[in-house]
PDB file of C-alpha atoms in Angstrom:
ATOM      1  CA  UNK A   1     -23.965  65.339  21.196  1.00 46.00           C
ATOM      2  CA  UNK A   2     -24.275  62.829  23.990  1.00 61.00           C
ATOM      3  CA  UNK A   3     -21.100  62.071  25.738  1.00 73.00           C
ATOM      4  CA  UNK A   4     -21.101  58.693  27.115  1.00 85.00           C
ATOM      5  CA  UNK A   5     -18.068  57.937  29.128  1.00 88.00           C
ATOM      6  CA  UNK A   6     -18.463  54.174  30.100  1.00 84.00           C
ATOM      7  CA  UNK A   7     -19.569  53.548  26.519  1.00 85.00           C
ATOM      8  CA  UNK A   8     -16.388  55.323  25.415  1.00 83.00           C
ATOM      9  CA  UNK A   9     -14.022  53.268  27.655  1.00 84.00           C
ATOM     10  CA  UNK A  10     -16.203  50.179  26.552  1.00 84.00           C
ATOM     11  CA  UNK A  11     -15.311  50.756  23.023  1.00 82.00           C
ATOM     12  CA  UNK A  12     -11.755  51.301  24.078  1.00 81.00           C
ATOM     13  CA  UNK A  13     -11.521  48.162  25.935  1.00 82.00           C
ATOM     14  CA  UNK A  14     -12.607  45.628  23.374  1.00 81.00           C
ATOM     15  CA  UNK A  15     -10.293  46.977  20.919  1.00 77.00           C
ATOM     16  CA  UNK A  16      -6.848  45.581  21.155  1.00 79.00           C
ATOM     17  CA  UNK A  17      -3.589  46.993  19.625  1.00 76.00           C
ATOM     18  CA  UNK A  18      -2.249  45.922  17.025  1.00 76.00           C
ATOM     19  CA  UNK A  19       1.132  45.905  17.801  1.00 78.00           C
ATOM     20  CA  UNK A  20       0.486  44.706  21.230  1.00 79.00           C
ATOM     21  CA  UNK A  21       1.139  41.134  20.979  1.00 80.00           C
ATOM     22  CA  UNK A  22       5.075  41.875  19.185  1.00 84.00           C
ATOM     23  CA  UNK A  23       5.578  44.414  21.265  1.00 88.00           C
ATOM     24  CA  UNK A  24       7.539  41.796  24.614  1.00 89.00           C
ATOM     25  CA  UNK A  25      10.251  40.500  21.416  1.00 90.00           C
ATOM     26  CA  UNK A  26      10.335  44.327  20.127  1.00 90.00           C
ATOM     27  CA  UNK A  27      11.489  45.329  23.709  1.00 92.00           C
ATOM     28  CA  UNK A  28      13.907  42.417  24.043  1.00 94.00           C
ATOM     29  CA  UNK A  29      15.562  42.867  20.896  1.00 94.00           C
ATOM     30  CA  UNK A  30      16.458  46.430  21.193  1.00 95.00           C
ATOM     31  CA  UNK A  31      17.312  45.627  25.224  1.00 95.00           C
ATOM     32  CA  UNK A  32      19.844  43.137  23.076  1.00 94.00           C
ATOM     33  CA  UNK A  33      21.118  45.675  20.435  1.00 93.00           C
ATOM     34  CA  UNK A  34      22.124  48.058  23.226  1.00 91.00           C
ATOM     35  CA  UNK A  35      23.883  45.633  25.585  1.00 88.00           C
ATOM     36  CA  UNK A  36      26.085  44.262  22.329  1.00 87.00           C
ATOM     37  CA  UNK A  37      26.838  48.110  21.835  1.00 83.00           C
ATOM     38  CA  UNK A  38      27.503  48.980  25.628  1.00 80.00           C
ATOM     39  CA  UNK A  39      29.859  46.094  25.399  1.00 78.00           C
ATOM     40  CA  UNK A  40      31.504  46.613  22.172  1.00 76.00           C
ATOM     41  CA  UNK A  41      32.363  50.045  23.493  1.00 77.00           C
ATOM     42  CA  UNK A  42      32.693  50.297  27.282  1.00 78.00           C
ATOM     43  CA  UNK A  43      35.436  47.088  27.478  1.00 78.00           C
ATOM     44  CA  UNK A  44      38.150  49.054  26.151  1.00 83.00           C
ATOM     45  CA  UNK A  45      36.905  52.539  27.521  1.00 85.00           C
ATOM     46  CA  UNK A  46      37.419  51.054  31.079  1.00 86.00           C
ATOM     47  CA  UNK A  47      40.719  49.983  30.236  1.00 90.00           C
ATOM     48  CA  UNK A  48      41.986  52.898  28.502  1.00 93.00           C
ATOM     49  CA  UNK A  49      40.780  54.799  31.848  1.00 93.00           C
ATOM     50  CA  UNK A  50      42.391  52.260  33.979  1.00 95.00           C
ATOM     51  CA  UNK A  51      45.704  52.656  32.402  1.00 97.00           C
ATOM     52  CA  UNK A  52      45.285  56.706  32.215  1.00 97.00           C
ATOM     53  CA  UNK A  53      45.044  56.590  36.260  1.00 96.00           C
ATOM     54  CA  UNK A  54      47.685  54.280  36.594  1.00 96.00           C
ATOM     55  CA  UNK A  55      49.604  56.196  34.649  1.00 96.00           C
ATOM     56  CA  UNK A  56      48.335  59.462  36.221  1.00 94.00           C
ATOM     57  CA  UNK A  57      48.839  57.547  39.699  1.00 92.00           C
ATOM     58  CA  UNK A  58      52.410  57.032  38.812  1.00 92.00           C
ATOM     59  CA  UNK A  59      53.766  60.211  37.530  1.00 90.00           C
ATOM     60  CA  UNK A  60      52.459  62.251  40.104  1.00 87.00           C
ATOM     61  CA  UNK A  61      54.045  60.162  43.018  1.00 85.00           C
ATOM     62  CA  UNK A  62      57.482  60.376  40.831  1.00 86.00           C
ATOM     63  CA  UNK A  63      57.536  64.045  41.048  1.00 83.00           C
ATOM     64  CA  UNK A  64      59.169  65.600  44.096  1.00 76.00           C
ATOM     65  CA  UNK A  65      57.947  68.583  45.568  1.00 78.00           C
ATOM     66  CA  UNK A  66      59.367  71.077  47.840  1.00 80.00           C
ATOM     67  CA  UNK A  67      57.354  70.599  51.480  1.00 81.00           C
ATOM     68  CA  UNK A  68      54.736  73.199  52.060  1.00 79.00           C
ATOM     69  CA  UNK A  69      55.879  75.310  54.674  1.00 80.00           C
ATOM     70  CA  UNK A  70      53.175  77.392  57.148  1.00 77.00           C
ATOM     71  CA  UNK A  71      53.918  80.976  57.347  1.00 71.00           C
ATOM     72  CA  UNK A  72      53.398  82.280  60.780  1.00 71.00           C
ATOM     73  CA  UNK A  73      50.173  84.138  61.124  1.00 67.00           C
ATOM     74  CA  UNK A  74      49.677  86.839  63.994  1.00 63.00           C
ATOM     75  CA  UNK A  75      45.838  88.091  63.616  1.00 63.00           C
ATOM     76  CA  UNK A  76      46.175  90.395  66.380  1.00 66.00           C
ATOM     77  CA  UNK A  77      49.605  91.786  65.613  1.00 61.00           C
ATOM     78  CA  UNK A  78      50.335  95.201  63.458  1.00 60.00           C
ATOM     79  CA  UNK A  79      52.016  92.680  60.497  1.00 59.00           C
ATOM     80  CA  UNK A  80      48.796  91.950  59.398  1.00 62.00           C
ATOM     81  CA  UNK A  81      49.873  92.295  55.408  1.00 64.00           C
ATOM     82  CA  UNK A  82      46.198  91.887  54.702  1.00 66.00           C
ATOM     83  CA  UNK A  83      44.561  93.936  57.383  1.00 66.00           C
ATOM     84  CA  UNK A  84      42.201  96.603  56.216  1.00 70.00           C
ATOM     85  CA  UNK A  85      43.773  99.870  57.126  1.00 68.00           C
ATOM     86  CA  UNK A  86      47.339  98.392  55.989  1.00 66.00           C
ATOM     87  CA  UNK A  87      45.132  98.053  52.610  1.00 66.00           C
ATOM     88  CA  UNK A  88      44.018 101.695  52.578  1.00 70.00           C
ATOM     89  CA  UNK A  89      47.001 103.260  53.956  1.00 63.00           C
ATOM     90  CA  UNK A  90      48.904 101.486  51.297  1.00 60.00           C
ATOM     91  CA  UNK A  91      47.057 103.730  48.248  1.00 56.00           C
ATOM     92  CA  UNK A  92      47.821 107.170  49.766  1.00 54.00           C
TER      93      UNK A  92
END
């Protein structure tokens, strides 16, 4: 069996597809098909999101809230609540 690789791509060259030459109005139909369904869809998705922040936007800044307060934090001082040896004396 002789393997003849520039006879193979020879043979491969001079034989055209046959669905090559449809294949540019294949492409820009189906490009067509999905932009008529992005825009059937997405037009009243974006809206519909655009009223849910609005709405989201507005409820929020309607609610009133007590002010966060800072509680006073001493690292170095013994009323470390969360120190380590509070935690451990805390189980005996």
């Amino acid at each position: 069996m002789k393997n003849d690789l520039d006879t193979a791509l020879r043979c491969l060259a001079s034989e055209d597809h046959p669905g090559l030459s449809a294949i540019e109005g294949t492409v820009m139909a189906r490009i067509q098909e999905r932009r008529a369904a992005e825009a059937a869809f997405g037009a009243p998705l974006v809206v519909l999101a655009a009223l849910g922040a609005i709405t989201l936007g507005i409820s929020a800044s309607a609610l009133q809230f007590a002010p966060a307060v800072a509680a006073s934090l001493s690292p170095f001082g013994p009323s470390t609540a969360l120190a380590p040896s509070t935690l451990l004396a805390a189980e005996r």
